[in-house]
PDB file of C-alpha atoms in Angstrom:
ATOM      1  CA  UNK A 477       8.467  32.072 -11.590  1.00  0.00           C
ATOM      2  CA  UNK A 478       5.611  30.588 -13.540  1.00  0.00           C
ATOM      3  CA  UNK A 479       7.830  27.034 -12.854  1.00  0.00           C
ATOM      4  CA  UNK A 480       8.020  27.642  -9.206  1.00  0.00           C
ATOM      5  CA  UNK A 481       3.910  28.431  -8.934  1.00  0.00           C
ATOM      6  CA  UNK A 482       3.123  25.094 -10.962  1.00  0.00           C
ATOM      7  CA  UNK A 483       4.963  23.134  -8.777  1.00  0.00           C
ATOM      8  CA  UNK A 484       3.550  24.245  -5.629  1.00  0.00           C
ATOM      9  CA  UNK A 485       0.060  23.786  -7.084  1.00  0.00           C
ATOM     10  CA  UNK A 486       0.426  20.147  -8.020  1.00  0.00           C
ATOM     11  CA  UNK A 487       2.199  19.828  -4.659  1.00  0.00           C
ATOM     12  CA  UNK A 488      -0.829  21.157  -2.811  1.00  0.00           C
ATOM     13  CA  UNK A 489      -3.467  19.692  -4.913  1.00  0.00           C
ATOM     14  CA  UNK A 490      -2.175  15.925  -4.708  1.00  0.00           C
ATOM     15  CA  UNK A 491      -1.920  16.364  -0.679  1.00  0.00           C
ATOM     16  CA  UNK A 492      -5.736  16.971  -0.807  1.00  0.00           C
ATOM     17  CA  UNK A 493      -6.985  14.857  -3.132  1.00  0.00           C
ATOM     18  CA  UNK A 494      -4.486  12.282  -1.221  1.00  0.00           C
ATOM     19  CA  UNK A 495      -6.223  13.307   2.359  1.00  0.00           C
ATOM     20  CA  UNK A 496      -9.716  12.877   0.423  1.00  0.00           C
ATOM     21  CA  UNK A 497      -8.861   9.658  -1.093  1.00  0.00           C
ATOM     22  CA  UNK A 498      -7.479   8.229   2.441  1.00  0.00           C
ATOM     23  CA  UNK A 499     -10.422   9.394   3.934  1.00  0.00           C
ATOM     24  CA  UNK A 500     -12.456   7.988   1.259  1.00  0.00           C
ATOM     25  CA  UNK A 501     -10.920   4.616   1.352  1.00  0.00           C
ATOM     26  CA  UNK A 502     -11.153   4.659   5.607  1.00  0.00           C
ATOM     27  CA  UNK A 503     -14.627   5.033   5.657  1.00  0.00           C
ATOM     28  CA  UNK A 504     -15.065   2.153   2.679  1.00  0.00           C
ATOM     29  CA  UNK A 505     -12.943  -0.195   4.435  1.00  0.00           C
ATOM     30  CA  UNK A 506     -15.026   0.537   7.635  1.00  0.00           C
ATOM     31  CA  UNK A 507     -18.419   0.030   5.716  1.00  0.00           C
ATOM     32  CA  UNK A 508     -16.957  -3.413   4.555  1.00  0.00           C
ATOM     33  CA  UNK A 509     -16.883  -2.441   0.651  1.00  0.00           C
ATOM     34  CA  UNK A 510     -13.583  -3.161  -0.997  1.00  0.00           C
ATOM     35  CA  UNK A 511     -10.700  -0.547  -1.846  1.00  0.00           C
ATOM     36  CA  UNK A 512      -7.899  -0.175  -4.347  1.00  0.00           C
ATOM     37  CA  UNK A 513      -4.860   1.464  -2.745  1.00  0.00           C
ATOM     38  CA  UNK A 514      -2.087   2.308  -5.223  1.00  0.00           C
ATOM     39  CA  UNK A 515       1.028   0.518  -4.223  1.00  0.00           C
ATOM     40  CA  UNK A 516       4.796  -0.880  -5.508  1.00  0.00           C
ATOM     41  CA  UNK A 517       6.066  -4.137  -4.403  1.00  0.00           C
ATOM     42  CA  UNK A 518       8.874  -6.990  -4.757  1.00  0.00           C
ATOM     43  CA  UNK A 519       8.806 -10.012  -3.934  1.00  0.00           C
ATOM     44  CA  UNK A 520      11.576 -12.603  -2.486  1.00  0.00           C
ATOM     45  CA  UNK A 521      14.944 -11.880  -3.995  1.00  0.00           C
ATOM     46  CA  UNK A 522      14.151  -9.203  -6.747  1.00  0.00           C
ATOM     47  CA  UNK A 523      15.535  -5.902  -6.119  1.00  0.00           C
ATOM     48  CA  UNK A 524      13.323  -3.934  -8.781  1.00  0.00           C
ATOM     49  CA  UNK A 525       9.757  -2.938  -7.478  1.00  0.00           C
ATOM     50  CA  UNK A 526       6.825  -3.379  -9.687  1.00  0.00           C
ATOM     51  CA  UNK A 527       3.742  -0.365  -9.953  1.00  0.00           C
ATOM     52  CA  UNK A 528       0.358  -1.698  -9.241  1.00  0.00           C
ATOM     53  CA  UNK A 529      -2.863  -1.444  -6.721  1.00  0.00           C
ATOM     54  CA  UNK A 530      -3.422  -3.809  -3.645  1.00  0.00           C
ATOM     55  CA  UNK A 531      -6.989  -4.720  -3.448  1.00  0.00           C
ATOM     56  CA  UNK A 532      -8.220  -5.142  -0.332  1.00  0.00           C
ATOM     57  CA  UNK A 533     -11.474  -6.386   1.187  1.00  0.00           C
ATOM     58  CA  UNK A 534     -12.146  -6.477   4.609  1.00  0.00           C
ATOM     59  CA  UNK A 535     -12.658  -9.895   6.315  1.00  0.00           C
ATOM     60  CA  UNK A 536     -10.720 -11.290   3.438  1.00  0.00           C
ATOM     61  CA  UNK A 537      -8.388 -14.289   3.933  1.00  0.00           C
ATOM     62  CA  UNK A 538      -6.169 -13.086   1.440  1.00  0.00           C
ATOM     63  CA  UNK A 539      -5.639  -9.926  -0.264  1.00  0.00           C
ATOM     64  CA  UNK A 540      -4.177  -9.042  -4.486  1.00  0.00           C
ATOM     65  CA  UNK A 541      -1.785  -6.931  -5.848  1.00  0.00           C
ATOM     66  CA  UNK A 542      -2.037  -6.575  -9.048  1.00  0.00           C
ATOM     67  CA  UNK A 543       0.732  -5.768 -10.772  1.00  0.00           C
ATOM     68  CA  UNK A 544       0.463  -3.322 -14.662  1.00  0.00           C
ATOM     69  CA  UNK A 545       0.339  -5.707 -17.038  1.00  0.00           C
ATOM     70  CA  UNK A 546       1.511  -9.442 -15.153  1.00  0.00           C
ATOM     71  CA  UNK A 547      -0.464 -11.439 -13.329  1.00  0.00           C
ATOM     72  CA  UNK A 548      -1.886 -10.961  -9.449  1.00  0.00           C
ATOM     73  CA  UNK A 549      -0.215 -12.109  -6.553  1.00  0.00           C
ATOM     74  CA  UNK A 550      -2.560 -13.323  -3.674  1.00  0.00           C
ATOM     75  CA  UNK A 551      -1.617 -12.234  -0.069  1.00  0.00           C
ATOM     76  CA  UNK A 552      -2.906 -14.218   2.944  1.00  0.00           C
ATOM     77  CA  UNK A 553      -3.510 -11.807   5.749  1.00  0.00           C
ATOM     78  CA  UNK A 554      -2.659 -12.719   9.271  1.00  0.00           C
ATOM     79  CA  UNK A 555       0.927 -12.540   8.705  1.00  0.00           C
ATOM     80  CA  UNK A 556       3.730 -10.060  10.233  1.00  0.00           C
ATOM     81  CA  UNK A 557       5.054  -6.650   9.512  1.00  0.00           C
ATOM     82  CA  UNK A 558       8.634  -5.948   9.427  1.00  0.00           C
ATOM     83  CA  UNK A 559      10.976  -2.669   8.328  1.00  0.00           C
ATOM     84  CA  UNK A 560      12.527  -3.190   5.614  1.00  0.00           C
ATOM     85  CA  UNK A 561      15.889  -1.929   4.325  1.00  0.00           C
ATOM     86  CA  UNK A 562      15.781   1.823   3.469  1.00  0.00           C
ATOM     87  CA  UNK A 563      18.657   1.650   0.742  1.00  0.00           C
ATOM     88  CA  UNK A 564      16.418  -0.714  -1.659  1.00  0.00           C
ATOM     89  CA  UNK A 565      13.190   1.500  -1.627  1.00  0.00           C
ATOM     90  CA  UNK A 566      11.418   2.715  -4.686  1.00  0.00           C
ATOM     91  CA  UNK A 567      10.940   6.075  -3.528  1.00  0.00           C
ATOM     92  CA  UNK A 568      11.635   7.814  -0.641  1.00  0.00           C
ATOM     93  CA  UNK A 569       8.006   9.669  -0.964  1.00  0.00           C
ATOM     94  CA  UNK A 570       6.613   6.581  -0.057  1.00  0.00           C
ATOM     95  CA  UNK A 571       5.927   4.335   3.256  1.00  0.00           C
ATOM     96  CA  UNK A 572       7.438   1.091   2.950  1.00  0.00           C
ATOM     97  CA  UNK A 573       7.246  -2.528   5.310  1.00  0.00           C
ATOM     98  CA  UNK A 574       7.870  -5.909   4.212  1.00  0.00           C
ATOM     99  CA  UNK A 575       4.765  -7.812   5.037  1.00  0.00           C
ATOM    100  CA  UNK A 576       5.552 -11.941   5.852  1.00  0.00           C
ATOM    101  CA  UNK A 577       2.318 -13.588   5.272  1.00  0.00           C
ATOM    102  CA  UNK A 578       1.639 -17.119   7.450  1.00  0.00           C
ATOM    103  CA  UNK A 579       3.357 -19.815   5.938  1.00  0.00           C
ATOM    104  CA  UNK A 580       6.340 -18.236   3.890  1.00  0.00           C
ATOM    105  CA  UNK A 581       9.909 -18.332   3.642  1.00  0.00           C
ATOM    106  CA  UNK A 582      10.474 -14.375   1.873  1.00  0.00           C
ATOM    107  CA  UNK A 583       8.400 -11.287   2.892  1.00  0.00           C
ATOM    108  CA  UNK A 584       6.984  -9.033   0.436  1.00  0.00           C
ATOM    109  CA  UNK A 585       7.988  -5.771   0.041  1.00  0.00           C
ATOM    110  CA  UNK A 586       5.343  -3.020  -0.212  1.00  0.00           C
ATOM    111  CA  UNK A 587       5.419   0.737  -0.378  1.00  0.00           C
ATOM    112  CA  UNK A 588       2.493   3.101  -0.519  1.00  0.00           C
ATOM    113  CA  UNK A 589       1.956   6.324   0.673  1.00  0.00           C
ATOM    114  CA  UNK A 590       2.781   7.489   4.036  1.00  0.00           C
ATOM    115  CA  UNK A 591      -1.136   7.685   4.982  1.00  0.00           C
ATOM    116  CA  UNK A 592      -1.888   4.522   3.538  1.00  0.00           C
ATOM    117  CA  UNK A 593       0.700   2.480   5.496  1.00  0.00           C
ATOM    118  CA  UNK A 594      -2.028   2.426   8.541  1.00  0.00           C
ATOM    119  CA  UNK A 595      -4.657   1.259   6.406  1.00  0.00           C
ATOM    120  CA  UNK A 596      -2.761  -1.230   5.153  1.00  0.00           C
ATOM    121  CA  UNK A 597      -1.345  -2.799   7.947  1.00  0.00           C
ATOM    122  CA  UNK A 598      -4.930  -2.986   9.289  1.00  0.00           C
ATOM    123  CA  UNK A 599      -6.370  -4.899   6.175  1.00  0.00           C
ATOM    124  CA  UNK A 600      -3.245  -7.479   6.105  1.00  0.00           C
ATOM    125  CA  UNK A 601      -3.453  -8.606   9.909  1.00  0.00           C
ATOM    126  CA  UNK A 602      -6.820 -10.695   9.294  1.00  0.00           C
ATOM    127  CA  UNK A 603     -10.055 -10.856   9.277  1.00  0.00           C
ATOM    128  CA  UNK A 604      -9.750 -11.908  13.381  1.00  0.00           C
ATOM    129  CA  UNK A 605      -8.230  -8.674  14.215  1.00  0.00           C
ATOM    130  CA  UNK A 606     -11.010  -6.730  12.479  1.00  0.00           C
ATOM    131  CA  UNK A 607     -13.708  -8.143  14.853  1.00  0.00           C
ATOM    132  CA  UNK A 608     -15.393  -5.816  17.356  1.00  0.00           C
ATOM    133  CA  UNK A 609     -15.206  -7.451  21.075  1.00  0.00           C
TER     134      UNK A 609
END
């Protein structure tokens, strides 16, 4: 039983601090401060993701993930979203879309949390589409 009750309390404690820290990293974005969103990707043909954060600052032309312990890939915003295929995902916890940034041949694969996947797509399309008209 004592199983059963620890379980549900890390369940219910990471869904709040995961509704703070997507709240938290909304309003940042908004203010124009950079964020750190925790986040697995692949790139071109590997079929392994990597752990890391994508670092994102609005108006940005480009935005990092940085990978534990390799070096950072840069991300041009402005590019296109696509689904990607369900049978190669990291975990099935997690939001995934393969993100095609302007000018290249193989998407990138990215997964984050469900309630980041918004946030995300907003930060990759460009600085253009974060303008106020």
């Amino acid at each position: 039983m004592g199983e059963f009750i620890g379980e549900l309390t890390a369940l219910f404690a990471d869904g709040l601090y995961r509704r703070y820290h997507v709240a938290r990293t909304t309003r940042r974005l908004a203010a124009g401060r950079p964020v750190r969103l925790p986040c697995s990707a692949r790139t071109g043909r590997r079929t392994e993701y990597v752990d890391g954060t994508l670092h994102l600052t609005p108006g940005a032309d480009t935005a990092a993930f940085v990978p534990r312990g390799a070096d950072r890939l840069e991300l041009p915003t402005g590019g296109t979203f696509h689904e990607p295929e369900p049978d190669t995902w990291h975990s099935q916890d997690w939001a995934a879309t393969a993100y095609l940034p302007p000018c290249a041949e193989d998407p990138v694969h990215l997964q984050v949390d469900s309630r980041y996947l918004p946030v995300v797509h907003v930060a990759l399309a460009g600085p253009k589409s974060q303008q106020k008209v």
